[in-house]
Coordinates of C-alpha atoms in Angstrom, one line a residue:
Chain A
M1 CA 42.4 -60.0 73.8
T2 CA 43.3 -63.8 73.9
E3 CA 41.8 -66.8 72.2
L4 CA 40.6 -67.9 75.7
D5 CA 38.8 -64.5 76.0
I6 CA 37.0 -64.9 72.7
V7 CA 36.0 -68.5 73.5
S8 CA 34.8 -67.7 77.0
R9 CA 32.5 -65.0 75.4
L10 CA 31.2 -67.6 72.9
R11 CA 30.3 -70.0 75.7
K12 CA 27.4 -67.8 76.6
Y13 CA 25.8 -69.1 73.4
S14 CA 26.2 -72.8 74.2
N15 CA 27.3 -75.2 76.9
K16 CA 28.9 -77.4 74.1
I17 CA 31.8 -75.0 73.4
G18 CA 35.1 -75.4 75.1
D19 CA 36.2 -79.1 74.5
D20 CA 38.2 -80.6 71.7
C21 CA 34.9 -81.5 69.9
A22 CA 31.3 -80.6 70.4
V23 CA 29.5 -83.7 71.7
L24 CA 25.9 -84.0 70.5
S25 CA 23.1 -86.5 71.1
L26 CA 20.8 -87.4 68.2
P27 CA 17.4 -88.7 69.1
G28 CA 17.2 -92.5 68.6
S29 CA 20.9 -92.9 67.9
R30 CA 23.2 -95.4 69.8
D31 CA 26.1 -93.1 69.2
D32 CA 26.9 -89.5 70.1
L33 CA 28.2 -87.2 67.4
L34 CA 31.5 -85.4 67.6
L35 CA 32.1 -82.3 65.5
T36 CA 35.3 -80.4 65.2
M37 CA 36.7 -77.7 62.9
D38 CA 40.3 -76.5 62.3
L39 CA 41.5 -73.5 60.3
M40 CA 44.9 -73.3 58.6
V41 CA 46.2 -70.1 57.0
E42 CA 49.3 -69.6 54.8
N43 CA 52.1 -67.7 56.6
V44 CA 50.5 -68.7 60.0
H45 CA 50.4 -72.5 59.8
W46 CA 52.7 -73.1 56.9
V47 CA 55.0 -71.0 54.6
P48 CA 54.7 -70.5 50.8
G49 CA 56.7 -73.3 49.1
D50 CA 55.7 -76.0 51.6
S51 CA 54.5 -79.2 50.0
P52 CA 50.7 -79.1 49.4
R53 CA 50.5 -82.8 50.1
Q54 CA 52.0 -82.2 53.6
I55 CA 49.7 -79.2 54.1
G56 CA 46.7 -81.3 53.3
K57 CA 47.9 -84.0 55.7
K58 CA 48.5 -81.5 58.5
A59 CA 45.1 -80.0 58.0
V60 CA 43.2 -83.2 58.6
I61 CA 45.6 -84.5 61.3
R62 CA 44.7 -81.5 63.5
S63 CA 41.0 -82.4 63.4
L64 CA 41.6 -86.2 63.6
S65 CA 43.6 -85.5 66.8
D66 CA 40.5 -83.7 68.3
I67 CA 38.4 -86.8 67.6
A68 CA 41.2 -88.9 69.2
A69 CA 41.1 -86.6 72.3
M70 CA 37.4 -87.5 72.8
G71 CA 38.0 -91.2 72.3
G72 CA 36.0 -91.2 69.1
D73 CA 35.9 -92.8 65.7
P74 CA 36.4 -90.4 62.7
R75 CA 33.8 -90.8 60.0
Y76 CA 33.2 -87.9 57.7
C77 CA 35.2 -84.8 56.6
L78 CA 34.4 -81.5 54.9
I79 CA 37.2 -79.3 53.5
S80 CA 36.9 -75.6 52.6
L81 CA 39.7 -74.1 50.5
A82 CA 40.1 -70.4 49.7
L83 CA 42.6 -70.1 46.9
P84 CA 44.5 -67.2 45.3
K85 CA 44.6 -66.9 41.5
S86 CA 48.1 -68.3 41.5
A87 CA 47.0 -71.7 42.9
T88 CA 47.5 -74.4 40.3
R89 CA 45.5 -77.5 39.6
Q90 CA 48.6 -79.5 40.6
W91 CA 48.6 -77.7 44.0
I92 CA 45.0 -78.4 44.6
D93 CA 45.2 -82.1 43.5
N94 CA 48.3 -82.7 45.8
Y95 CA 46.6 -81.0 48.7
Y96 CA 43.5 -83.2 48.5
Q97 CA 45.6 -86.4 47.9
G98 CA 47.5 -85.7 51.1
A99 CA 44.3 -85.1 53.1
V100 CA 42.5 -88.1 51.7
A101 CA 45.4 -90.5 52.2
V102 CA 45.4 -89.6 56.0
L103 CA 41.6 -89.7 56.3
R104 CA 41.5 -93.2 54.7
R105 CA 44.2 -94.5 57.0
Y106 CA 41.8 -93.7 59.9
G107 CA 38.6 -94.8 58.4
A108 CA 37.2 -91.4 57.5
E109 CA 35.8 -90.2 54.2
L110 CA 35.9 -86.8 52.4
V111 CA 32.2 -86.0 51.7
G112 CA 32.1 -82.3 50.8
G113 CA 33.2 -78.7 51.5
D114 CA 33.4 -75.4 49.7
L115 CA 35.7 -73.4 47.4
S116 CA 36.3 -69.7 47.1
R117 CA 38.8 -67.2 45.8
S118 CA 41.0 -65.3 48.4
D119 CA 44.2 -63.4 48.5
T120 CA 45.3 -65.6 51.4
L121 CA 45.5 -69.4 50.9
T122 CA 43.3 -70.7 53.7
C123 CA 41.9 -74.1 54.5
D124 CA 39.3 -75.3 57.0
V125 CA 38.7 -78.9 57.9
M126 CA 35.6 -80.2 59.7
I127 CA 35.6 -83.8 60.9
C128 CA 32.5 -85.6 62.2
G129 CA 33.1 -88.6 64.4
T130 CA 31.0 -90.9 66.5
I131 CA 31.4 -92.4 69.9
P132 CA 29.1 -94.8 71.9
R133 CA 26.5 -92.6 73.8
G134 CA 27.9 -91.0 76.9
K135 CA 31.4 -92.3 76.4
A136 CA 33.1 -89.1 75.1
L137 CA 36.3 -88.2 77.0
K138 CA 36.0 -84.6 78.2
R139 CA 38.4 -82.1 79.7
G140 CA 36.4 -81.5 82.9
G141 CA 36.3 -84.9 84.7
A142 CA 39.7 -85.0 86.4
R143 CA 39.7 -85.1 90.3
P144 CA 42.4 -84.4 92.8
G145 CA 44.7 -87.5 93.1
D146 CA 44.2 -88.5 89.5
R147 CA 47.5 -89.3 87.7
I148 CA 48.4 -87.1 84.7
Y149 CA 49.8 -88.8 81.6
V150 CA 51.0 -87.9 78.1
S151 CA 51.0 -90.3 75.2
G152 CA 54.6 -89.7 74.0
P153 CA 57.6 -87.4 73.9
L154 CA 56.9 -83.7 73.5
G155 CA 58.6 -80.8 71.7
A156 CA 59.3 -82.3 68.3
A157 CA 57.2 -79.9 66.3
A158 CA 58.6 -76.8 68.1
S159 CA 62.2 -78.1 67.8
R160 CA 61.8 -78.3 64.0
G161 CA 60.2 -74.9 63.7
Y162 CA 56.7 -76.4 63.1
S163 CA 57.7 -77.6 59.6
V164 CA 55.0 -79.6 57.8
Q165 CA 57.7 -82.1 56.7
N166 CA 57.5 -84.2 59.9
L167 CA 53.9 -84.8 61.0
P168 CA 52.7 -86.8 64.0
E169 CA 50.0 -89.4 63.8
P170 CA 46.7 -88.7 65.5
R171 CA 46.3 -90.9 68.6
I172 CA 43.0 -92.5 67.4
A173 CA 43.7 -96.0 68.7
L174 CA 44.9 -94.8 72.1
G175 CA 41.8 -92.5 72.4
R176 CA 39.6 -95.6 71.9
K177 CA 41.4 -97.5 74.6
L178 CA 40.9 -94.7 77.1
R179 CA 37.1 -94.8 76.7
G180 CA 35.5 -95.5 80.1
K181 CA 38.9 -95.2 81.8
A182 CA 40.4 -91.7 81.5
T183 CA 38.7 -89.1 83.8
A184 CA 39.8 -86.3 81.4
C185 CA 41.5 -86.1 78.1
M186 CA 42.5 -83.6 75.4
D187 CA 45.2 -83.3 72.7
I188 CA 48.3 -81.1 73.1
S189 CA 47.9 -78.7 70.2
D190 CA 49.1 -75.5 71.7
G191 CA 51.7 -76.7 74.3
L192 CA 51.7 -78.9 77.5
S193 CA 51.7 -75.9 79.9
I194 CA 48.7 -74.1 78.3
D195 CA 46.8 -77.2 77.5
L196 CA 47.2 -78.7 81.0
H197 CA 46.1 -75.3 82.4
R198 CA 42.9 -75.6 80.2
L199 CA 42.3 -79.1 81.4
C200 CA 42.7 -78.0 85.0
L201 CA 40.3 -75.0 84.5
E202 CA 37.6 -77.3 83.1
S203 CA 38.2 -79.9 85.9
R204 CA 38.4 -77.1 88.6
C205 CA 41.6 -78.5 89.9
A206 CA 45.3 -77.6 90.2
A207 CA 48.1 -79.9 89.0
S208 CA 51.7 -80.7 90.0
L209 CA 54.2 -82.0 87.5
D210 CA 56.6 -84.2 89.3
G211 CA 57.4 -87.0 86.9
A212 CA 59.9 -86.7 84.1
I213 CA 58.5 -84.9 81.1
P214 CA 59.3 -87.1 78.1
I215 CA 61.3 -84.9 75.6
A216 CA 61.5 -85.7 71.9
R217 CA 64.9 -86.3 70.3
G218 CA 66.4 -82.9 69.3
A219 CA 64.0 -80.9 71.6
T220 CA 64.6 -79.1 74.8
L221 CA 62.5 -79.1 78.0
E222 CA 61.3 -75.6 76.9
H223 CA 60.0 -77.1 73.6
A224 CA 58.4 -79.9 75.5
L225 CA 56.6 -77.7 78.1
H226 CA 55.5 -74.8 75.8
G227 CA 55.8 -76.0 72.2
G228 CA 52.6 -76.9 70.4
E229 CA 51.5 -79.2 67.5
D230 CA 52.8 -82.4 69.0
Y231 CA 49.2 -83.8 69.0
E232 CA 50.0 -86.3 71.8
L233 CA 47.1 -87.0 74.2
L234 CA 47.1 -85.4 77.7
F235 CA 44.9 -87.5 80.0
T236 CA 44.2 -88.4 83.6
L237 CA 43.5 -91.7 85.2
P238 CA 42.3 -92.5 88.7
P239 CA 45.2 -93.6 91.0
S240 CA 43.7 -97.1 91.3
L241 CA 43.8 -97.7 87.6
H242 CA 46.9 -99.1 86.0
L243 CA 46.7 -99.4 82.2
R244 CA 49.0 -101.8 80.4
I245 CA 49.6 -99.4 77.5
A246 CA 53.1 -99.0 76.1
D247 CA 54.6 -95.6 75.7
I248 CA 52.5 -93.6 78.0
H249 CA 54.3 -91.5 80.6
Q250 CA 53.0 -90.4 84.0
I251 CA 54.1 -86.8 84.5
G252 CA 52.2 -85.5 87.5
I253 CA 49.1 -85.6 89.8
M254 CA 45.9 -83.5 89.9
Q255 CA 45.7 -81.5 93.0
Q256 CA 43.2 -79.5 95.1
G257 CA 43.9 -75.8 94.7
T258 CA 43.3 -72.8 92.6
P259 CA 41.8 -74.1 89.3
G260 CA 44.4 -73.9 86.5
A261 CA 47.4 -73.5 88.8
I262 CA 50.3 -75.7 87.9
T263 CA 53.5 -76.4 89.8
M264 CA 56.6 -78.2 88.5
D265 CA 59.0 -79.6 91.0
G266 CA 57.3 -77.4 93.6
K267 CA 57.6 -74.1 91.7
P268 CA 54.8 -72.3 89.8
L269 CA 54.7 -73.0 86.1
K270 CA 53.2 -70.3 83.9
P271 CA 51.1 -71.5 80.9
A272 CA 53.0 -70.2 77.9
G273 CA 52.0 -72.2 74.8
H274 CA 50.6 -70.8 71.6
D275 CA 47.7 -68.3 71.5
H276 CA 46.9 -66.6 68.2
F277 CA 45.3 -63.6 69.9
R278 CA 47.7 -62.8 72.7
N279 CA 49.3 -59.4 72.4
K280 CA 53.0 -59.8 72.4
Chain B
M1 CA 39.7 -74.2 35.6
T2 CA 36.1 -73.9 36.9
E3 CA 34.6 -74.7 40.3
L4 CA 32.7 -77.6 38.5
D5 CA 36.1 -78.9 37.2
I6 CA 37.5 -79.0 40.7
V7 CA 34.4 -80.6 42.2
S8 CA 34.2 -83.2 39.5
R9 CA 37.8 -84.2 40.3
L10 CA 36.9 -84.4 44.0
R11 CA 34.1 -86.8 43.2
K12 CA 36.6 -89.6 42.6
Y13 CA 37.1 -89.6 46.3
S14 CA 33.5 -89.9 47.3
N15 CA 30.0 -90.5 45.9
K16 CA 28.7 -88.1 48.5
I17 CA 30.1 -85.0 46.9
G18 CA 28.0 -82.9 44.5
D19 CA 24.7 -82.1 46.3
D20 CA 23.8 -79.1 48.5
C21 CA 24.7 -81.3 51.6
A22 CA 26.4 -84.6 52.1
V23 CA 23.8 -87.1 53.2
L24 CA 25.1 -89.7 55.7
S25 CA 23.5 -92.7 57.4
L26 CA 24.6 -93.4 61.0
P27 CA 24.1 -97.0 62.2
G28 CA 21.1 -97.4 64.4
S29 CA 19.8 -93.8 63.8
R30 CA 16.3 -93.0 62.6
D31 CA 17.6 -89.9 60.9
D32 CA 20.2 -89.2 58.2
L33 CA 22.8 -86.6 58.8
L34 CA 23.2 -83.6 56.6
L35 CA 26.5 -81.8 56.5
T36 CA 27.3 -78.6 54.6
M37 CA 30.1 -75.9 54.8
D38 CA 30.3 -72.4 53.3
L39 CA 33.2 -70.1 53.0
M40 CA 33.0 -66.3 53.0
V41 CA 36.0 -64.0 52.3
E42 CA 36.3 -60.3 52.6
N43 CA 36.4 -58.5 49.2
V44 CA 34.8 -61.6 47.6
H45 CA 31.6 -62.0 49.6
W46 CA 31.4 -58.6 51.3
V47 CA 33.4 -55.4 51.4
P48 CA 35.3 -53.7 54.3
G49 CA 32.9 -51.5 56.2
D50 CA 29.9 -53.8 55.8
S51 CA 28.1 -54.5 59.1
P52 CA 29.6 -57.5 60.9
R53 CA 26.1 -58.4 62.2
Q54 CA 24.9 -58.7 58.6
I55 CA 28.1 -60.6 57.6
G56 CA 27.4 -63.1 60.4
K57 CA 23.8 -63.5 59.3
K58 CA 24.7 -64.0 55.7
A59 CA 27.4 -66.6 56.6
V60 CA 24.8 -68.8 58.3
I61 CA 22.0 -68.2 55.8
R62 CA 24.1 -69.7 53.1
S63 CA 24.5 -73.0 55.0
L64 CA 20.9 -73.0 56.3
S65 CA 19.7 -72.6 52.7
D66 CA 21.7 -75.8 51.8
I67 CA 19.9 -77.7 54.7
A68 CA 16.5 -76.3 53.3
A69 CA 17.4 -77.5 49.9
M70 CA 17.7 -81.1 51.2
G71 CA 14.4 -80.8 53.2
G72 CA 16.2 -81.0 56.5
D73 CA 16.1 -79.6 60.0
P74 CA 19.1 -77.5 61.0
R75 CA 20.6 -78.6 64.3
Y76 CA 24.2 -77.6 65.0
C77 CA 26.7 -75.0 63.7
L78 CA 30.5 -74.6 63.8
I79 CA 32.0 -71.3 62.8
S80 CA 35.7 -70.7 61.9
L81 CA 37.0 -67.1 61.8
A82 CA 40.3 -66.0 60.5
L83 CA 40.9 -62.4 61.8
P84 CA 43.4 -59.7 60.9
K85 CA 45.1 -57.8 63.8
S86 CA 42.8 -54.9 63.1
A87 CA 39.6 -56.9 64.0
T88 CA 38.1 -55.4 67.2
R89 CA 36.3 -57.2 70.0
Q90 CA 33.2 -55.3 68.9
W91 CA 33.4 -56.6 65.4
I92 CA 33.8 -60.2 66.6
D93 CA 30.8 -59.8 69.1
N94 CA 28.6 -58.3 66.4
Y95 CA 29.5 -61.0 63.9
Y96 CA 28.6 -63.8 66.3
Q97 CA 25.4 -62.0 67.5
G98 CA 24.2 -61.8 63.9
A99 CA 25.0 -65.5 63.2
V100 CA 23.4 -66.8 66.4
A101 CA 20.2 -64.7 66.0
V102 CA 19.6 -66.4 62.6
L103 CA 20.6 -69.8 63.9
R104 CA 18.1 -69.6 66.8
R105 CA 15.3 -68.5 64.6
Y106 CA 15.7 -71.8 62.7
G107 CA 16.2 -74.1 65.7
A108 CA 20.0 -74.5 65.3
E109 CA 22.7 -74.0 67.9
L110 CA 26.3 -72.7 67.7
V111 CA 28.4 -75.5 69.2
G112 CA 32.0 -74.8 68.2
G113 CA 34.5 -73.7 65.6
D114 CA 38.0 -72.3 65.4
L115 CA 39.9 -69.0 65.4
S116 CA 43.1 -68.0 63.6
R117 CA 45.0 -64.9 62.6
S118 CA 45.0 -64.1 58.9
D119 CA 45.7 -61.0 56.7
T120 CA 42.4 -61.7 55.0
L121 CA 39.2 -61.7 57.1
T122 CA 37.6 -65.1 56.3
C123 CA 34.8 -67.1 57.8
D124 CA 33.6 -70.6 57.3
V125 CA 30.3 -72.0 58.5
M126 CA 29.5 -75.7 58.9
I127 CA 25.9 -76.7 59.6
C128 CA 24.8 -80.2 60.6
G129 CA 21.2 -81.0 60.0
T130 CA 19.0 -84.1 60.2
I131 CA 16.2 -85.6 58.1
P132 CA 14.2 -88.7 58.5
R133 CA 16.1 -91.6 56.9
G134 CA 16.0 -91.8 53.1
K135 CA 13.9 -88.6 52.8
A136 CA 16.6 -86.1 51.7
L137 CA 15.8 -84.1 48.6
K138 CA 18.6 -84.5 46.0
R139 CA 19.4 -82.9 42.7
G140 CA 19.4 -86.1 40.7
G141 CA 15.8 -87.4 40.9
A142 CA 14.0 -85.2 38.3
R143 CA 12.4 -87.1 35.3
P144 CA 11.3 -85.8 31.9
G145 CA 7.8 -84.3 32.3
D146 CA 8.4 -83.1 35.9
R147 CA 7.3 -79.5 36.4
I148 CA 10.1 -77.0 37.4
Y149 CA 9.3 -74.5 40.2
V150 CA 11.1 -71.7 42.1
S151 CA 10.0 -70.6 45.6
G152 CA 9.9 -66.9 44.9
P153 CA 11.0 -63.9 42.8
L154 CA 14.7 -63.9 41.7
G155 CA 17.4 -61.4 41.0
A156 CA 17.0 -59.3 44.2
A157 CA 20.6 -59.9 45.4
A158 CA 22.2 -59.2 42.0
S159 CA 20.1 -56.0 41.5
R160 CA 21.4 -54.7 44.8
G161 CA 25.1 -55.5 44.0
Y162 CA 25.0 -58.5 46.5
S163 CA 24.9 -56.1 49.5
V164 CA 24.7 -57.8 52.9
Q165 CA 22.1 -55.1 53.9
N166 CA 19.1 -57.1 52.5
L167 CA 19.3 -60.8 53.2
P168 CA 16.8 -63.5 52.2
E169 CA 15.4 -66.0 54.6
P170 CA 16.4 -69.6 54.1
R171 CA 13.4 -71.7 52.9
I172 CA 13.5 -74.2 55.8
A173 CA 9.7 -74.6 56.1
L174 CA 9.2 -75.1 52.4
G175 CA 12.0 -77.6 52.2
R176 CA 10.2 -79.6 54.9
K177 CA 6.9 -79.5 53.0
L178 CA 8.6 -80.9 49.9
R179 CA 9.9 -84.0 51.7
G180 CA 8.5 -87.1 49.9
K181 CA 7.1 -84.9 47.1
A182 CA 9.8 -83.1 45.2
T183 CA 11.7 -85.3 42.8
A184 CA 14.7 -83.0 42.9
C185 CA 15.6 -79.9 44.8
M186 CA 18.5 -77.4 45.3
D187 CA 18.9 -73.8 46.4
I188 CA 19.7 -71.0 43.9
S189 CA 23.0 -69.8 45.2
D190 CA 24.9 -69.0 42.0
G191 CA 22.1 -68.2 39.6
L192 CA 19.0 -69.9 38.1
S193 CA 20.7 -70.7 34.8
I194 CA 23.8 -72.4 36.2
D195 CA 21.9 -74.0 39.1
L196 CA 19.2 -75.5 36.9
H197 CA 22.0 -76.7 34.6
R198 CA 23.6 -78.5 37.6
L199 CA 20.2 -80.0 38.6
C200 CA 19.7 -81.2 35.0
L201 CA 23.2 -82.7 34.8
E202 CA 22.6 -84.7 38.1
S203 CA 19.1 -85.8 36.8
R204 CA 20.5 -86.6 33.3
C205 CA 17.7 -84.5 31.8
A206 CA 17.3 -81.3 29.7
A207 CA 14.9 -78.5 30.7
S208 CA 12.7 -76.0 29.0
L209 CA 11.8 -72.7 30.6
D210 CA 8.4 -71.7 29.3
G211 CA 6.6 -70.2 32.3
A212 CA 7.1 -66.6 33.4
I213 CA 10.3 -66.3 35.5
P214 CA 9.2 -64.4 38.7
I215 CA 11.4 -61.3 38.9
A216 CA 12.1 -59.4 42.1
R217 CA 11.1 -55.8 42.4
G218 CA 14.0 -53.6 41.0
A219 CA 15.6 -56.5 39.2
T220 CA 15.8 -57.3 35.5
L221 CA 15.3 -60.7 33.7
E222 CA 19.1 -60.9 33.4
H223 CA 19.4 -60.6 37.2
A224 CA 16.7 -63.2 37.7
L225 CA 18.3 -65.7 35.2
H226 CA 22.0 -65.3 36.1
G227 CA 22.2 -63.5 39.4
G228 CA 23.1 -65.6 42.5
E229 CA 22.5 -65.4 46.3
D230 CA 18.7 -65.3 46.2
Y231 CA 18.6 -68.6 48.1
E232 CA 15.2 -69.5 46.8
L233 CA 14.5 -73.2 46.2
L234 CA 14.6 -74.7 42.7
F235 CA 12.6 -77.9 42.6
T236 CA 10.7 -80.4 40.5
L237 CA 7.3 -82.1 41.0
P238 CA 5.7 -84.9 39.1
P239 CA 3.0 -83.6 36.7
S240 CA 0.3 -85.4 38.6
L241 CA 1.2 -83.6 41.9
H242 CA -0.4 -80.2 42.6
L243 CA 0.8 -78.7 45.9
R244 CA -1.3 -76.1 47.6
I245 CA 1.7 -73.9 48.6
A246 CA 1.4 -70.1 48.2
D247 CA 4.1 -68.2 46.3
I248 CA 5.7 -71.0 44.3
H249 CA 6.0 -70.4 40.6
Q250 CA 6.1 -73.0 37.8
I251 CA 8.7 -71.9 35.3
G252 CA 9.3 -74.9 33.1
I253 CA 9.3 -78.6 32.4
M254 CA 12.1 -81.2 32.5
Q255 CA 12.8 -82.8 29.1
Q256 CA 14.5 -85.7 27.5
G257 CA 17.6 -84.5 25.8
T258 CA 21.3 -83.6 26.3
P259 CA 21.8 -83.6 30.0
G260 CA 22.2 -80.0 31.2
A261 CA 20.8 -78.4 28.1
I262 CA 18.3 -75.6 28.8
T263 CA 16.0 -73.8 26.4
M264 CA 14.0 -70.7 27.2
D265 CA 11.0 -70.0 24.9
G266 CA 12.5 -72.4 22.5
K267 CA 16.0 -70.9 22.3
P268 CA 19.1 -72.3 24.0
L269 CA 20.0 -70.6 27.4
K270 CA 23.6 -70.7 28.4
P271 CA 24.4 -71.3 32.1
A272 CA 26.0 -68.0 33.2
G273 CA 25.8 -67.7 36.9
H274 CA 28.6 -67.2 39.4
D275 CA 31.7 -69.4 39.4
H276 CA 34.7 -68.4 41.5
F277 CA 37.2 -70.2 39.3
R278 CA 36.1 -69.4 35.8
N279 CA 38.7 -67.5 33.9
K280 CA 37.2 -64.2 32.8

């Protein structure tokens, strides 16, 4: 059982499942609504003793990055916290301070949530964003010949053991610039190889990586290809479009071929990023 | 440390925290947005061996009831699930089937969510609803002299040990009927005494219970006063307004006095419903 298996079973319930956010039209509204939710669990996403302020920041960065991947503007946030008896008021205060500091930097507001007891410290963040109607950047619009880009060096989080000490910034400003331009876009949360595979599946294309993959300082090519949690944007542009945006890197070209198949320098590249549910 | 303590500290971050849902205005939209999120944790909200279908139903009923309490129409749902290794595909399928069956009955759609591993089975449900602009039923609008009502008999869930086998229906239709009429409204999730206390605090009023409290079959007055999870609506109407709605029960009158103070048949009634964080 993989996460992809579970998600593909869920897609029988709705055609809105499978992108970074659900995109929803409200009658009479100029904007579409973007909804995304991200779970974090102690001993899975952080370790006991990590700074609650950093955990709070990371929790909202994950969802803000999903809003960025759709080209949206973050607006409202709900946070659920399940707390063991050992959680102190100090821990809770620091967690929310970290989360709210990042939300404010990107124009979003904490507006609610829920609290419960649990043996396992768990938090769940929902962010609601908006985007002008019909402008959301989806995973499924890339065409053969489109150029593939990433928004920055990859592998930093993996090379540091996914510590919450060094957190990336969500690419909200870049996402906005890509509105009406990128044919497909998503954030790299689980690793370039698995996330590009997902983008290719949605776009019913193959891909060849033939440019230099930008590698973060201290990281290896392995980290850059298969490490998650960098939260850079992975996007495609038509070959005719040349954007004057600093720090974006062309890494390959979308191809006709088996949907989801990726080659790197002519050799097959197996998607191998993070999947919570893969049997190891 | 009580849940109320934590929530009142959070209110420094936003004036939208503290009702059943956050009520949000989107520019150019005819409707306001309602957002609510509810956590459920194994061994807190259900016990191992309970039917996953019923757990899925209960998870969404809690959030649907919050939408009902605002007078809203449920639209979209996100579900996060944190699953231990022992969770089977069958469990997951049955959980989602239960949740989706209830969502569909009330016109809402599952549109996304998240999945993670965890040692503790945990689910978190977010529902996004809508309501015509400015029409949301809040907790803070009751005035001295307003009549206090409940939408049905209380204490059923407590009398059955909060089993997921018998679940109430969220009062979506009644909530809609109360739009523009009720001066305050909330759902009874933690118990009549604590929830009426909260409504009184928000409305800066006291309350006297002097009508007969409707008690569910098999329940005691204690269950009806202090048992949670009945998900009936608690609401107030101006004395001049007589609604022809079957099965609503007048139980008291809002009073001038210490905000939050409740009397029953002339004697003080202490709020004593459920609070996850109260030290026992």
